[in-house]
mmCIF file of C-alpha atoms and ligand atoms in Angstrom:
data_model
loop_
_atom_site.group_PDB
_atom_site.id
_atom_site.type_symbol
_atom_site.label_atom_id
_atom_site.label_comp_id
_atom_site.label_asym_id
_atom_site.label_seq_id
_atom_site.Cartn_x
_atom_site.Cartn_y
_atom_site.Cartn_z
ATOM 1 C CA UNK F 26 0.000 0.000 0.000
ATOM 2 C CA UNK F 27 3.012 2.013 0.337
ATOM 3 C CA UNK F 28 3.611 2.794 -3.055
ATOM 4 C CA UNK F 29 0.160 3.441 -3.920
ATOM 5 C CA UNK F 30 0.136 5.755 -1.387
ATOM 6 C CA UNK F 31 3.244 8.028 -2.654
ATOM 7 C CA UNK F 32 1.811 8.099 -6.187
ATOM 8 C CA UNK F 33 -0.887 9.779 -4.357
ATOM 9 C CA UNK F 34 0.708 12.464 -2.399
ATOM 10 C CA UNK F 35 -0.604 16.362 -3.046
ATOM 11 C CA UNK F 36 2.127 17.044 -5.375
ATOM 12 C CA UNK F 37 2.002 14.242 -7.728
ATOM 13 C CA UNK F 38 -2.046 15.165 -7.874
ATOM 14 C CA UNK F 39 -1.574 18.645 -8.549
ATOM 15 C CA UNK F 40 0.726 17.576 -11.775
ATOM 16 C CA UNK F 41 -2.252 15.796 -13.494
ATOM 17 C CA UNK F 42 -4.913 17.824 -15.296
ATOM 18 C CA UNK F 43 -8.202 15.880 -15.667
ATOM 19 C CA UNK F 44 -9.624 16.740 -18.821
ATOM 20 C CA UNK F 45 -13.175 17.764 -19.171
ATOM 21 C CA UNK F 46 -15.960 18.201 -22.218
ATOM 22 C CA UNK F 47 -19.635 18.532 -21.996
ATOM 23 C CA UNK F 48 -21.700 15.626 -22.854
ATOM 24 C CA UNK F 49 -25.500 15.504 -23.430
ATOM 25 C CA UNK F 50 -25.492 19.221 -20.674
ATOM 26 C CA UNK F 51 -23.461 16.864 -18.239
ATOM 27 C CA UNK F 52 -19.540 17.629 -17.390
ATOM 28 C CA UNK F 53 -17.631 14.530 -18.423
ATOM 29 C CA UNK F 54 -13.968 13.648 -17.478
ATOM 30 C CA UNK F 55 -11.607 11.761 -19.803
ATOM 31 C CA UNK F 56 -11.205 8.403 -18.362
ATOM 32 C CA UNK F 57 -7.313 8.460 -19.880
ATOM 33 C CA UNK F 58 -6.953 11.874 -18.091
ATOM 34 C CA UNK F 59 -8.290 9.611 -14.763
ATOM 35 C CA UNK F 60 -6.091 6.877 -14.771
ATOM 36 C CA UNK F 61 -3.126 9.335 -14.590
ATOM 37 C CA UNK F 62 -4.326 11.000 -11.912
ATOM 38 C CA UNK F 63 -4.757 7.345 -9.766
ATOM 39 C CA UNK F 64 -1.529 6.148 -11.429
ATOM 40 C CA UNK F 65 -3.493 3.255 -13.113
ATOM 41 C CA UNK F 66 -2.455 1.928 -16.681
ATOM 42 C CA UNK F 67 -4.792 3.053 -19.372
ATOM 43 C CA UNK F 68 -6.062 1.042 -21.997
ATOM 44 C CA UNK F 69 -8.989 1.124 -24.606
ATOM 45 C CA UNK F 70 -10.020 -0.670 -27.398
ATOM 46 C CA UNK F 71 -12.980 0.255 -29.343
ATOM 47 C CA UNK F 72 -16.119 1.243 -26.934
ATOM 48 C CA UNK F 73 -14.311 -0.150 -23.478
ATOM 49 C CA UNK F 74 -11.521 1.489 -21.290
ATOM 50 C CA UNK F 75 -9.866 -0.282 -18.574
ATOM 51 C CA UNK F 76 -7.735 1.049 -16.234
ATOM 52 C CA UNK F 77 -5.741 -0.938 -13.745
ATOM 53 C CA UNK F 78 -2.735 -1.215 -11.385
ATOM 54 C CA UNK F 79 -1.497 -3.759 -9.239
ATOM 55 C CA UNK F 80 -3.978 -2.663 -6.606
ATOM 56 C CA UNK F 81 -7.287 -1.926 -9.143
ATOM 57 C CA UNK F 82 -9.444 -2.981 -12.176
ATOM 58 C CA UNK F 83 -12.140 -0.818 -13.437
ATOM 59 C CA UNK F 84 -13.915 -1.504 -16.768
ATOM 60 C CA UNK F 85 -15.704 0.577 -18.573
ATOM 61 C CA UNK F 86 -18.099 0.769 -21.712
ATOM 62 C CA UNK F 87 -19.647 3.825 -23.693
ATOM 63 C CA UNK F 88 -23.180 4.030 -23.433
ATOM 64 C CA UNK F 89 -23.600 1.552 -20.358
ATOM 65 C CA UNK F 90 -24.676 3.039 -17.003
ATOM 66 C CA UNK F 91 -22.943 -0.361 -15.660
ATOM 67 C CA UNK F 92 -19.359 -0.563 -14.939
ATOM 68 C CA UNK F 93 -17.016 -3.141 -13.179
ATOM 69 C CA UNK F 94 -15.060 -1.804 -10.126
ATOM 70 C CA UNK F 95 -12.413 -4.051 -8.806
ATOM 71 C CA UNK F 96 -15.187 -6.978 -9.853
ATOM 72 C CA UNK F 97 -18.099 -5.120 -8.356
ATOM 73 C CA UNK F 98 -21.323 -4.322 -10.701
ATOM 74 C CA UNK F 99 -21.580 -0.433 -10.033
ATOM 75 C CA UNK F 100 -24.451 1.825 -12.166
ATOM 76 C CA UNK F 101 -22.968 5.148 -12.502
ATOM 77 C CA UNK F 102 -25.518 8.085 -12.636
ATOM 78 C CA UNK F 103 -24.594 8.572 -16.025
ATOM 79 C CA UNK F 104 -23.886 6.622 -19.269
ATOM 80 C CA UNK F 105 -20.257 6.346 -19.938
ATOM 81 C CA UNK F 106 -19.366 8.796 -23.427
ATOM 82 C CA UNK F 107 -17.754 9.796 -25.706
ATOM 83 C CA UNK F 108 -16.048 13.144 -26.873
ATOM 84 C CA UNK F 109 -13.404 13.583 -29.108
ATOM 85 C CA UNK F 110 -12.770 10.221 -29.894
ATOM 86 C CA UNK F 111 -12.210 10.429 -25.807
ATOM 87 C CA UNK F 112 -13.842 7.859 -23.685
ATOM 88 C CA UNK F 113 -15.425 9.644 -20.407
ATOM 89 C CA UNK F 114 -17.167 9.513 -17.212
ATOM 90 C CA UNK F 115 -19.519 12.244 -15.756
ATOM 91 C CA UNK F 116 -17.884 14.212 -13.105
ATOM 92 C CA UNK F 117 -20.353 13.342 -10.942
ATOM 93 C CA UNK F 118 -19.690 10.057 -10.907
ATOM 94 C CA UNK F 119 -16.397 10.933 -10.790
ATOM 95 C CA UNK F 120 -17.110 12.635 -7.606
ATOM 96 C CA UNK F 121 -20.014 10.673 -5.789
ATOM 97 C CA UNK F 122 -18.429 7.008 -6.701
ATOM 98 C CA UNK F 123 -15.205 6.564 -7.797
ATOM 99 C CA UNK F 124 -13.627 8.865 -5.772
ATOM 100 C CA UNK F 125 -14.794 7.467 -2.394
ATOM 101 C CA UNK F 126 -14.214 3.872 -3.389
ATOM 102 C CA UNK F 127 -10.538 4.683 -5.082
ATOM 103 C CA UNK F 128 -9.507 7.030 -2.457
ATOM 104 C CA UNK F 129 -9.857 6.135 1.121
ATOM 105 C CA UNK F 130 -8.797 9.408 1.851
ATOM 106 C CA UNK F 131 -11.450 11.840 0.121
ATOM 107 C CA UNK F 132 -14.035 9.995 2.494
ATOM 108 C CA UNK F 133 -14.874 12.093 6.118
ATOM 109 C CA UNK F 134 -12.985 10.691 8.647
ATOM 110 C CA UNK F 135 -14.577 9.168 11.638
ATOM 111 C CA UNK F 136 -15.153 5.509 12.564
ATOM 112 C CA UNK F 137 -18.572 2.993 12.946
ATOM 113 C CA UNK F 138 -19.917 2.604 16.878
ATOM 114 C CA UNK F 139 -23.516 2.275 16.660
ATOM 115 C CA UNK F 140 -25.380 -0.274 13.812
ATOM 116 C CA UNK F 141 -28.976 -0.099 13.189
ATOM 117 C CA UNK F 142 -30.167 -3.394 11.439
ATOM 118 C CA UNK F 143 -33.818 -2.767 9.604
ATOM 119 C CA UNK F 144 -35.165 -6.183 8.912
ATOM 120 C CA UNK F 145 -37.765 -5.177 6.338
ATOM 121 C CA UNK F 146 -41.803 -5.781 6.953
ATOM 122 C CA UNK F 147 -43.176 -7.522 9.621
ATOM 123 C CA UNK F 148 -46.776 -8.355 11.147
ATOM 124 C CA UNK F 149 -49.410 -7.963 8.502
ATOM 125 C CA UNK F 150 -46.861 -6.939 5.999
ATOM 126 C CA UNK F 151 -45.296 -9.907 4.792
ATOM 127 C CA UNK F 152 -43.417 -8.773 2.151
ATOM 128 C CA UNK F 153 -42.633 -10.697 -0.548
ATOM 129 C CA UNK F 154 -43.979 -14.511 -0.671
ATOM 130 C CA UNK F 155 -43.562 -17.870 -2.584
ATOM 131 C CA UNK F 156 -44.736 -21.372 -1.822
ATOM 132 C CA UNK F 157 -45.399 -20.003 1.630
ATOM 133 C CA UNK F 158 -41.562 -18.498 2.305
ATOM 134 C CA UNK F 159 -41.969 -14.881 3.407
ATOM 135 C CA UNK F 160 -39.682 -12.131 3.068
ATOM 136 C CA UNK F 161 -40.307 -10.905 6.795
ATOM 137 C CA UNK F 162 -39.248 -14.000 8.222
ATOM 138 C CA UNK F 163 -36.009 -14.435 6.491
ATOM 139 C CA UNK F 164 -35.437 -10.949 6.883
ATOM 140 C CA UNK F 165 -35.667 -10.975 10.661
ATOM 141 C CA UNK F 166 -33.723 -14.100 10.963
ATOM 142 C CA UNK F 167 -30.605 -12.619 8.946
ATOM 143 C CA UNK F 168 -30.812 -9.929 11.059
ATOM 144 C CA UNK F 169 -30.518 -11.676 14.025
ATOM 145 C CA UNK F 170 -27.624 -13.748 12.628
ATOM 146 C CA UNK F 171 -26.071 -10.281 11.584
ATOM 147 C CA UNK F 172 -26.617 -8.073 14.723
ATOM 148 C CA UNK F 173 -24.654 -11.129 16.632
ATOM 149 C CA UNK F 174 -21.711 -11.578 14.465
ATOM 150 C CA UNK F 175 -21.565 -7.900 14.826
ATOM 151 C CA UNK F 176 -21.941 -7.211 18.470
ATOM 152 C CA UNK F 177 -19.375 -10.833 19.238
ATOM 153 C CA UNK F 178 -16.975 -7.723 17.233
ATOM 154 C CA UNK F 179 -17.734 -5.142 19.281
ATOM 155 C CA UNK F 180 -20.376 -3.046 18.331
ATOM 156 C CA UNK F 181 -23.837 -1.619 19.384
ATOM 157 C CA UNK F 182 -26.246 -2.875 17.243
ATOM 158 C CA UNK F 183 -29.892 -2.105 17.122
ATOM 159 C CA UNK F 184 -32.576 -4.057 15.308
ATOM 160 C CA UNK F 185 -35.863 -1.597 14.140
ATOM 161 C CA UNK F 186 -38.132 -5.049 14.569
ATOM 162 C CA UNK F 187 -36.401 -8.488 17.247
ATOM 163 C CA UNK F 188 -40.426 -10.001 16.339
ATOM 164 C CA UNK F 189 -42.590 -10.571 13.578
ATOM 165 C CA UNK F 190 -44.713 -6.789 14.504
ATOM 166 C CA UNK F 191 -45.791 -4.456 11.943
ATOM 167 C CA UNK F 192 -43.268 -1.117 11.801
ATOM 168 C CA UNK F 193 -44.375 1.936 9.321
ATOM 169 C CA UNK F 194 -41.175 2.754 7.686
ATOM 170 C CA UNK F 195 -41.602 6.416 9.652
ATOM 171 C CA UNK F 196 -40.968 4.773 12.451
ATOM 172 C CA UNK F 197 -37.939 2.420 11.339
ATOM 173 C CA UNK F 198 -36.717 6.339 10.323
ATOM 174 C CA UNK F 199 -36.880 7.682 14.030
ATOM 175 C CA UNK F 200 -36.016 4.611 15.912
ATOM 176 C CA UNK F 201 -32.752 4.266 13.779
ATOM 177 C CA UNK F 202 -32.546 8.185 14.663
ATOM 178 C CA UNK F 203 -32.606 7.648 18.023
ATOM 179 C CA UNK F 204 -30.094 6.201 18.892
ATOM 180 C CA UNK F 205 -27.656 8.334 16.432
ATOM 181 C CA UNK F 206 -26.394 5.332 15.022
ATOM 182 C CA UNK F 207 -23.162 5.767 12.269
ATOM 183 C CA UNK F 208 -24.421 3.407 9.950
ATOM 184 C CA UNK F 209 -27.655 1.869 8.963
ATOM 185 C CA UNK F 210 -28.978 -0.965 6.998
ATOM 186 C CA UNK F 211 -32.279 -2.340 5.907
ATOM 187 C CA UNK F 212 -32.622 -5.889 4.881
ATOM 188 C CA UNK F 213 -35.100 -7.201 2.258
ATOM 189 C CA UNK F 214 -35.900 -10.158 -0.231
ATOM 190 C CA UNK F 215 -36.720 -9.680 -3.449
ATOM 191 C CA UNK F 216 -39.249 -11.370 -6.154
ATOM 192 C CA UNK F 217 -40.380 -10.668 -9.835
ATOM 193 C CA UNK F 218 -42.359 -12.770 -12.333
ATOM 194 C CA UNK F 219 -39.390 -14.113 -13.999
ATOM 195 C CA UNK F 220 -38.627 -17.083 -12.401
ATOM 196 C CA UNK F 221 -35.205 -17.012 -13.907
ATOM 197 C CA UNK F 222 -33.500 -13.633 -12.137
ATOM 198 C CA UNK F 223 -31.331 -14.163 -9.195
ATOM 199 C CA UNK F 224 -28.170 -12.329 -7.292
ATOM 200 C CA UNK F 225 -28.301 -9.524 -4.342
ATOM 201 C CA UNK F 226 -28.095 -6.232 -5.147
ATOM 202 C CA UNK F 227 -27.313 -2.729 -2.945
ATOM 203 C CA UNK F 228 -28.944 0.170 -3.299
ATOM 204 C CA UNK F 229 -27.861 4.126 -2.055
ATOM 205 C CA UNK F 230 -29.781 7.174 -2.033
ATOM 206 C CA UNK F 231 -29.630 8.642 -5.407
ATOM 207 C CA UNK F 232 -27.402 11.765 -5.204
ATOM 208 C CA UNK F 233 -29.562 15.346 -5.508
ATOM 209 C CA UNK F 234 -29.685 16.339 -9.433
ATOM 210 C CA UNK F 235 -29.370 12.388 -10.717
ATOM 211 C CA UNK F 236 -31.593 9.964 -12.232
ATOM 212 C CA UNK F 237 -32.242 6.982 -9.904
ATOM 213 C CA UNK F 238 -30.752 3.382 -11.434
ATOM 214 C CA UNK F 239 -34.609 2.884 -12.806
ATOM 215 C CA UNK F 240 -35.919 6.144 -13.412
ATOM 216 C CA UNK F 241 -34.829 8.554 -15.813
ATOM 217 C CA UNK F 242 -36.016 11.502 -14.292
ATOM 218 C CA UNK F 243 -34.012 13.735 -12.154
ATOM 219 C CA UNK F 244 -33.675 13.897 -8.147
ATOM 220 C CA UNK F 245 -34.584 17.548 -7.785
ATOM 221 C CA UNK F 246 -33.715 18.321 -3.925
ATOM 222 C CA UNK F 247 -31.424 16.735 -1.766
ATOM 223 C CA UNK F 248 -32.684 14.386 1.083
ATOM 224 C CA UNK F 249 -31.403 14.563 4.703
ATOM 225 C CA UNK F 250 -29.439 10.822 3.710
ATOM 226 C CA UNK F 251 -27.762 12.830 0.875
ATOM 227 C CA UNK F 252 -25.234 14.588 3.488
ATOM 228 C CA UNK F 253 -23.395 10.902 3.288
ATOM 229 C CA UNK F 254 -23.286 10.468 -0.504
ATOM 230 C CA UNK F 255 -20.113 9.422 -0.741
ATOM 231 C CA UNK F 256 -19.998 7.508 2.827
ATOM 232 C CA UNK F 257 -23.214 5.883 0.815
ATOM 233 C CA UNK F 258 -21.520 4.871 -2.020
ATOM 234 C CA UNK F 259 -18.120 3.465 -0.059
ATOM 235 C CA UNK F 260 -20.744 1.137 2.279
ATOM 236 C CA UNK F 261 -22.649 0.036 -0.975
ATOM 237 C CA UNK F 262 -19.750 -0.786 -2.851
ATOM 238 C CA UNK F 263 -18.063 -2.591 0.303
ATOM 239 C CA UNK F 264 -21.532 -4.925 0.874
ATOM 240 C CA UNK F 265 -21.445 -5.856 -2.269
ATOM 241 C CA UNK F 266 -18.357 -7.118 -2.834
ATOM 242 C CA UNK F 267 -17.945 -9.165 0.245
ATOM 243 C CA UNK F 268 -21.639 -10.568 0.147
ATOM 244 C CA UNK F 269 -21.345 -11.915 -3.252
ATOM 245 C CA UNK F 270 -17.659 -12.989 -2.194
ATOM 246 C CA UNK F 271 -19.136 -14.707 0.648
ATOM 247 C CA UNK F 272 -22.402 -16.572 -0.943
ATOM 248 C CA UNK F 273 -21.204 -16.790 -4.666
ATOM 249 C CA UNK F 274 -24.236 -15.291 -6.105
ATOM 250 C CA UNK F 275 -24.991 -13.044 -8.719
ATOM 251 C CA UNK F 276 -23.778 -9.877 -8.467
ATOM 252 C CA UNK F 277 -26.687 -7.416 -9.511
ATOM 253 C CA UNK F 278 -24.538 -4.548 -8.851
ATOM 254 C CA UNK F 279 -24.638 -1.272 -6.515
ATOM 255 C CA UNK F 280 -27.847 1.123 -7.568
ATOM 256 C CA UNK F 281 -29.609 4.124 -6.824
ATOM 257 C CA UNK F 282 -32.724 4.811 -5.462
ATOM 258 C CA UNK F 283 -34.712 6.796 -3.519
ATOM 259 C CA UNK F 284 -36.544 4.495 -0.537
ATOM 260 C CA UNK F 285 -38.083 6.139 2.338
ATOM 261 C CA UNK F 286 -35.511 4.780 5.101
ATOM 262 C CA UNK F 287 -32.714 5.871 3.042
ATOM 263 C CA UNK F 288 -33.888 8.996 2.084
ATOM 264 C CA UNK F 289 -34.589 10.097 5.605
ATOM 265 C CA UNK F 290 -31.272 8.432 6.704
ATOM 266 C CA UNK F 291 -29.246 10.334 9.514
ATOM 267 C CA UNK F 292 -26.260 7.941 8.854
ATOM 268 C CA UNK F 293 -24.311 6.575 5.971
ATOM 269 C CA UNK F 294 -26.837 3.593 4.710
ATOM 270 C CA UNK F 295 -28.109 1.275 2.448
ATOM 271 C CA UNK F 296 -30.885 -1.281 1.351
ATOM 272 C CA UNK F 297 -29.484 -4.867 0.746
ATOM 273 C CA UNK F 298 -31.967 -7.159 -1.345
ATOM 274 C CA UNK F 299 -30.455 -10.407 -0.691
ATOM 275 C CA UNK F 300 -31.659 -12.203 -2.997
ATOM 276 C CA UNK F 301 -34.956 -13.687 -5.304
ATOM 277 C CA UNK F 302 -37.715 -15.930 -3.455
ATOM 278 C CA UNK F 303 -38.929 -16.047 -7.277
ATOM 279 C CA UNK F 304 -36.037 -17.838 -8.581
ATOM 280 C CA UNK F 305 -36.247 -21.638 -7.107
ATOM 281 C CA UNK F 306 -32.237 -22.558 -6.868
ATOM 282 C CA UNK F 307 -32.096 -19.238 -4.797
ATOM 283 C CA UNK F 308 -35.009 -20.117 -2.826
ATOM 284 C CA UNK F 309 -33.993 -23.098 -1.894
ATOM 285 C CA UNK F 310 -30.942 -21.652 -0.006
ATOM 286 C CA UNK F 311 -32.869 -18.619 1.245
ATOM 287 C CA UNK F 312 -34.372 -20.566 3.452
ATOM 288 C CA UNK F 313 -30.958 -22.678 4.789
ATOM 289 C CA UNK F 314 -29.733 -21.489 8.237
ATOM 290 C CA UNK F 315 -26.451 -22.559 6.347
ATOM 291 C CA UNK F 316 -26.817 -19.937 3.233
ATOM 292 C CA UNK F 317 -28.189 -17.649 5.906
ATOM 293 C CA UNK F 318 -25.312 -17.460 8.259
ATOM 294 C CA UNK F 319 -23.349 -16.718 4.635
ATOM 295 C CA UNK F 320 -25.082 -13.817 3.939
ATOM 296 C CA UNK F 321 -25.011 -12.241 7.230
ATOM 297 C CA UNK F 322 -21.162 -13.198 7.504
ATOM 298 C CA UNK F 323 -20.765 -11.152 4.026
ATOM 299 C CA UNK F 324 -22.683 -8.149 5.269
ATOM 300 C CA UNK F 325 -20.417 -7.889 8.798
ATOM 301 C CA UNK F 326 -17.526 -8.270 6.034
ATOM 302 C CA UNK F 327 -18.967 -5.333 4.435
ATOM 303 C CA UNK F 328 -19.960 -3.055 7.277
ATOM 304 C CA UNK F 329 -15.768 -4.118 8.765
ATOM 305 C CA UNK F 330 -14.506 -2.879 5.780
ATOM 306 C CA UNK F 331 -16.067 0.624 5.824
ATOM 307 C CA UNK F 332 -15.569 1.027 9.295
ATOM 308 C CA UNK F 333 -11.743 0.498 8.562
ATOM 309 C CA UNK F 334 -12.030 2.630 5.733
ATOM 310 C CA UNK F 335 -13.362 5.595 7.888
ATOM 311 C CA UNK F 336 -10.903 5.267 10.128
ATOM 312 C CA UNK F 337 -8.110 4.842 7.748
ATOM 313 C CA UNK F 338 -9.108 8.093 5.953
ATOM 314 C CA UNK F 339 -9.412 9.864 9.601
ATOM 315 C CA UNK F 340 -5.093 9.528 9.823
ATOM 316 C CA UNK F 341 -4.730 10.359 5.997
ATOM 317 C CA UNK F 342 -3.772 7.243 4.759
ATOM 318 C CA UNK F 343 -3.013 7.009 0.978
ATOM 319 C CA UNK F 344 -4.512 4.544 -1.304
HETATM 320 ZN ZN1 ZN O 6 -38.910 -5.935 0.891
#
């Protein structure tokens, strides 16, 4: 990490000029002009750029929203473009993504104490249900297997729901306030009539001025949870990569959206759907103490790895 770190120093920074053009009214920065600035190789062939160094891989294709970070799925706000034969990112991706997953050290400092777990519906809200599997019961019992791995580490944790009750997603918002927590995560299931989709996927409050992952309008005004966009985007990313790590599923990627409990987040968060009740192989390990105990190990992983990150970037670590 060493060297990584003294490619990074202020000086060397200040020598690299990130290019920019505007694309479609959006400021986009030349991906070549990037991978300078991190130190990275560049390389592009055709409609893809990669960049990479010993440390980092990221792929990346004109047109998609989807790009591959270090082997995570990630939608960017904006389509990847193109400008004078240039390949480029939006600067607000730039910004709001790749900066706080790149650099350690453009995140605030500060460190994780307190963990609210949201296991999602609950009572007379079942949540998604298939062949009489219910989302609120697996939820709950992750959580469960989650809030101990994480307090056996040293945390507080908090669970919005420890019973199968009925909680309006107001009040998951001002319990989880409560108690101040630093970081907070709801936990859900997903389904859909194709019986074929499967994998976990992370959402994060889609930054003020974007388009959500499946919306194309814009996010006019910011929501209280946007004051951690970049925290956001760190804690999605880190999820991600050690819960599909961990279970070996398929990775859906890290997306933006605007839910309720994120929106009115007072804490870096995030929304995990862990998975389809839909899709029958996935189903059939949903419902496995054994597959269980996987995912929850993958989300500690994940929630670990930011809270080392915050701390790293509070002593100005490189990288
Ligand atoms: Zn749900």
């Amino acid at each position: 990490m060493a060297i990584a770190s003294l490619l990074l120093l202020p000086a060397a920074e200040a020598a690299f000029k990130i290019r920019s053009a505007r694309v479609g009214g959006q400021m986009y920065l030349y991906l070549r002009d990037i991978a300078g600035f991190y130190g990275m190789q560049f390389q592009a062939s055709g409609r893809r750029a990669n960049l990479s160094s010993r440390y980092s891989k990221l792929r990346f294709e004109v047109d998609k929203r989807e790009c591959i970070l270090n082997g995570v799925k990630v939608n960017l706000s904006y389509a990847v473009g193109s400008a004078a034969g240039e390949i480029a990112i939006s600067q607000t991706d730039f910004n709001l993504l790749l900066e706080p997953i790149m650099r350690t050290r453009t995140l605030p400092a500060g460190a994780v104490g307190r963990i609210v777990i949201d296991p999602g519906h609950g009572g007379s809200d079942e949540g998604a249900a298939n062949h009489g599997v219910k989302e609120k019961e697996l939820t709950l019992s992750i959580a469960r297997r989650l809030y101990l791995i994480l307090n056996r580490q040293g945390y507080q944790v908090y669970l919005t729901r420890s019973s199968d009750r009925r909680v309006s997603l107001d009040q998951r918002v001002s319990a989880a306030q409560a108690v101040r927590p630093d970081l907070f995560i709801s936990l859900h299931i997903n389904a859909v009539g194709n019986a074929r989709v499967n994998g976990l996927e992370t959402f994060f409050l889609t930054p003020e001025g974007t388009p959500s992952t499946y919306s194309s309008n814009t996010k006019r005004e910011a929501d209280l949870g946007n004051a951690f966009d970049t925290e956001n985007a760190r804690l999605a990313y880190e999820i991600q990569k050690q819960l599909t790590a961990v279970t070996g599923a398929t990775d859906r990627g890290i997306k933006h959206a605007n839910f309720v409990v994120l929106r009115d987040a007072s804490c870096p968060s995030v929304l995990v759907e862990m998975g389809f009740l839909t899709n029958p192989g996935e189903e059939e390990q949903l419902i496995t103490a054994a597959y269980q105990n996987k995912l929850a190990l993958g989300l500690a992983r994940g929630i670990v790895a930011f809270d080392r990150a915050k701390r790293k970037a509070g002593k100005g670590a490189g990288e």
